[in-house]
XYZ file of C-alpha atoms in Angstrom:
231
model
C 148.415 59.074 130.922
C 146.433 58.160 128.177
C 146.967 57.854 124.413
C 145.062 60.589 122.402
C 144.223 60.148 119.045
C 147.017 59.595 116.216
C 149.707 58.448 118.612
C 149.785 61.878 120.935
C 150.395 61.009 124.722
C 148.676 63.126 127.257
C 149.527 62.905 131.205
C 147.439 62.944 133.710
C 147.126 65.604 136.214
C 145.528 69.109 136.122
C 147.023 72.610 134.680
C 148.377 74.989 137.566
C 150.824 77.606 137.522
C 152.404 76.398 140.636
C 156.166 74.847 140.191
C 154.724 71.388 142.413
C 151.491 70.992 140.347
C 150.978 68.564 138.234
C 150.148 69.238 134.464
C 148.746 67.267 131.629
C 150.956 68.173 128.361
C 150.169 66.645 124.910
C 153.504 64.955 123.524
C 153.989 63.904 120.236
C 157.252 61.777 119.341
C 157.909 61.966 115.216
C 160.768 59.942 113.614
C 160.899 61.826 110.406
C 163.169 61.385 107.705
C 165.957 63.562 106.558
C 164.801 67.300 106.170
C 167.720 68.967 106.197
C 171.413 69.096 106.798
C 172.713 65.212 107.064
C 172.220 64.601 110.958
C 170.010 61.397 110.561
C 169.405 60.536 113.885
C 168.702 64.458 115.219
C 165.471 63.605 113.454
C 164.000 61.785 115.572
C 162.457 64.639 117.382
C 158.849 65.796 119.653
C 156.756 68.691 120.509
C 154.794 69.041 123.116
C 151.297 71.554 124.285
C 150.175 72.185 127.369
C 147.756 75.102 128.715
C 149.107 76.693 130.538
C 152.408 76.361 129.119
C 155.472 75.127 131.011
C 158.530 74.320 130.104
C 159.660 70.796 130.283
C 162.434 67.949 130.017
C 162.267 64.806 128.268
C 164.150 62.074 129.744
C 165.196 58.778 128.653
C 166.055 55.157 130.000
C 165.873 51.413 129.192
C 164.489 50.348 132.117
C 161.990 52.541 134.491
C 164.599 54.078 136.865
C 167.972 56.258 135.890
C 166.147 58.438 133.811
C 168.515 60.559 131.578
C 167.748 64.063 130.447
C 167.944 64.430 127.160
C 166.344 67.876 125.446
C 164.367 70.749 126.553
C 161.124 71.648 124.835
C 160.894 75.615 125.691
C 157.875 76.685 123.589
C 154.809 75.082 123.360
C 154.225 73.037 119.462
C 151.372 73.653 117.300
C 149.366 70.481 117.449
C 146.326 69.128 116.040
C 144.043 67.225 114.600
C 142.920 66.360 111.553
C 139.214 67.611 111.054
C 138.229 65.437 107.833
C 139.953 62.495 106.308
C 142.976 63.568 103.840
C 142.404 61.100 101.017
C 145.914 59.007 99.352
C 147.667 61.124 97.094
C 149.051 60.699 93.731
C 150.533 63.868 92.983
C 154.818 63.835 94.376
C 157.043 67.077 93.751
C 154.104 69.209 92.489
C 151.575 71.212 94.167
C 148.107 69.936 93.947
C 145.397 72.029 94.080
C 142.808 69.194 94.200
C 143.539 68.102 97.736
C 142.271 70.001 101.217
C 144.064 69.556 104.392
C 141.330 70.377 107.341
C 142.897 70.243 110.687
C 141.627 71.756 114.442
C 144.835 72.982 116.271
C 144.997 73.232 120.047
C 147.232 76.320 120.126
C 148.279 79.240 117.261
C 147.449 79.637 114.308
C 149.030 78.884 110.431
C 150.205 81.574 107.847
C 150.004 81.502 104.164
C 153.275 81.727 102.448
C 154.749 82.116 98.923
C 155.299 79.776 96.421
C 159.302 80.379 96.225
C 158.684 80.709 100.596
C 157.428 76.994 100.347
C 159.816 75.704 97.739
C 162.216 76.369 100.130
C 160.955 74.747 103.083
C 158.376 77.030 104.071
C 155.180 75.632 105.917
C 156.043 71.974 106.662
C 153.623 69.825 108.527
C 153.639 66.085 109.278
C 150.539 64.089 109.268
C 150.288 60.739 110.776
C 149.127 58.432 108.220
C 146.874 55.238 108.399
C 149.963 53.369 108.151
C 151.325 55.092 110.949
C 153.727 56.697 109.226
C 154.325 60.493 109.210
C 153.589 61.870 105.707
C 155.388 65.405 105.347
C 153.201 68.386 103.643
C 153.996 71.720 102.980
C 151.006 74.051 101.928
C 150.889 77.584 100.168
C 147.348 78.812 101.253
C 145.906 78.579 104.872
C 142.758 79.433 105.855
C 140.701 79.917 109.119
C 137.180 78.752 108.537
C 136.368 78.415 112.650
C 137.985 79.125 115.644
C 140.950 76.764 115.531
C 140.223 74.887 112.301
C 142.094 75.829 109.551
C 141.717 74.572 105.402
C 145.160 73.905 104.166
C 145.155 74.184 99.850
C 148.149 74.236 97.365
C 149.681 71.036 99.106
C 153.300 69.722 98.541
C 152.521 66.031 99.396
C 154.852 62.860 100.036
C 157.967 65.251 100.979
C 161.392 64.028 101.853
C 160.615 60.547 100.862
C 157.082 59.826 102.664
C 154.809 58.740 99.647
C 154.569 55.699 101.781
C 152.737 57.765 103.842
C 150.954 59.585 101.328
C 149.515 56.823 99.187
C 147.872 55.669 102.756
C 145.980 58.738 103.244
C 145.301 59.426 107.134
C 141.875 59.139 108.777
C 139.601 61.993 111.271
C 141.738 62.505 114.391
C 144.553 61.783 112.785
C 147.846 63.696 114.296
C 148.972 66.955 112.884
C 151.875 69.126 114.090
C 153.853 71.645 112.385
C 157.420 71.256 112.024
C 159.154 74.240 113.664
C 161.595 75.324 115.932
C 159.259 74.306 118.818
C 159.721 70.420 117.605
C 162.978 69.432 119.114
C 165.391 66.800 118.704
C 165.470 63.582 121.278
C 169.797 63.714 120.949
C 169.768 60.064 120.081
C 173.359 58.610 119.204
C 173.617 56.556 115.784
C 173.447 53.024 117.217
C 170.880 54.564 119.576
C 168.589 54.305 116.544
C 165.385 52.068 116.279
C 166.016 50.813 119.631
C 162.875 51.392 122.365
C 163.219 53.836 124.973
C 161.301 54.675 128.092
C 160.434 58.401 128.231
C 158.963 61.208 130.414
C 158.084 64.396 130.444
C 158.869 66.573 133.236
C 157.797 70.508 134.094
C 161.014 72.285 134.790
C 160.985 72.779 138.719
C 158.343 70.038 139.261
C 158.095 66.474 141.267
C 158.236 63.991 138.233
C 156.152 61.317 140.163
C 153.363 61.882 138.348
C 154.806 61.886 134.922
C 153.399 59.208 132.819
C 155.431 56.977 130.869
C 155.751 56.343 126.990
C 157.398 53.713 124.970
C 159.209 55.576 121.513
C 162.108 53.980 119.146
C 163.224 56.778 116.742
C 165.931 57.343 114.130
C 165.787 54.652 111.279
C 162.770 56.564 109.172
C 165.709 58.848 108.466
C 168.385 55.774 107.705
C 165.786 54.572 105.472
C 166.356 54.810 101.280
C 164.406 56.567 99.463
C 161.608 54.592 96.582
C 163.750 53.184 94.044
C 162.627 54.401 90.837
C 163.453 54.461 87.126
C 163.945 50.977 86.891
């Protein structure tokens, strides 16, 4: 396979409905922090997109043999790309209306939601920052300006502790994925956490031969404190 832009992996092989064929998925691996709940380590987590869709099994192992299944993705993630740079941001815990989010997604499309709707969690996004760092966004307002590029406005920047992330900014091409049920957890135990893994992605009911290979370590942005502040 071969690395797409903003850390996504894509495999190599053609799309095919039959069970033996091989397919060429777009996987994105995210170690987030803390959303929600206290399960640090269940966010560690990927999506995947593939057209057609299939669903498939992530596996894990140390070494390149004795693979070890470890979740199921069963619907297919709403990735993308970002269309236009997305500038640093200043602006933590309030909306701000002065900054655009312009992203091209490969499949589905984004909804506008209420205020209260995204106070609540509604509409949460990670962007993968020039520090390589995922910044999480929510938006309000979502708009289709072509087919498959969509203007994000009303952001919630820097969420859950990522103003790292934020005060980078994130370049053109930069990842984008929409954090939903599709993204799943990777299962990884506590002292499993920051420590390198081989994984692959397999079709369920294919020949995993052809499934390419990527190198992930996941679970300490989520063991990591927050910004001091009020010093």
């Amino acid at each position: 396979g071969a690395a797409a832009p903003g850390g996504a992996e894509t495999f190599s092989g053609g799309p095919g409905n039959d069970a033996n064929t091989p397919f060429a998925p777009e996987l994105v691996y995210l170690d987030l922090p803390v959303l929600s709940g206290s399960e640090e380590t269940g966010w560690a987590r990927a999506g995947a997109l593939a057209i057609p869709w299939r669903q498939m099994v992530l596996s894990s192992s140390v070494e390149t043999e004795g693979y070890a299944a470890r979740t199921t993705l069963d619907a297919p993630a709403k990735i993308g790309a970002l269309a236009e740079p997305l500038p640093p941001g200043h602006i933590e815990s309030r909306f701000d209306c002065t900054a655009t989010l312009v992203v091209d997604l490969g499949f589905g499309g984004l909804a506008s939601a209420s205020r209260l709707s995204v106070l609540n969690g509604a509409n949460a996004v990670a962007v993968r920052s020039d520090i390589d760092a995922w910044e999480i966004i929510q938006f309000e307002a979502a708009e289709e300006i072509a087919p498959g590029r969509w203007r994000l406005t009303s952001l919630l920047r820097g969420q859950a502790g990522t103003d790292d992330a934020m005060h980078a900014g994130a370049s053109a091409g930069a990842a984008f994925i929409v954090l939903d049920s599709t993204v799943k957890s990777l299962g990884l135990s506590l002292d499993e956490a920051g420590r390198a893994f081989n994984w692959i992605a397999e079709a369920s009911g294919a020949n995993a031969n052809g499934a390419s290979l990527t190198v992930f370590a996941g679970g300490e942005r989520a063991l990591t404190p927050l910004s001091p502040v009020h010093l």
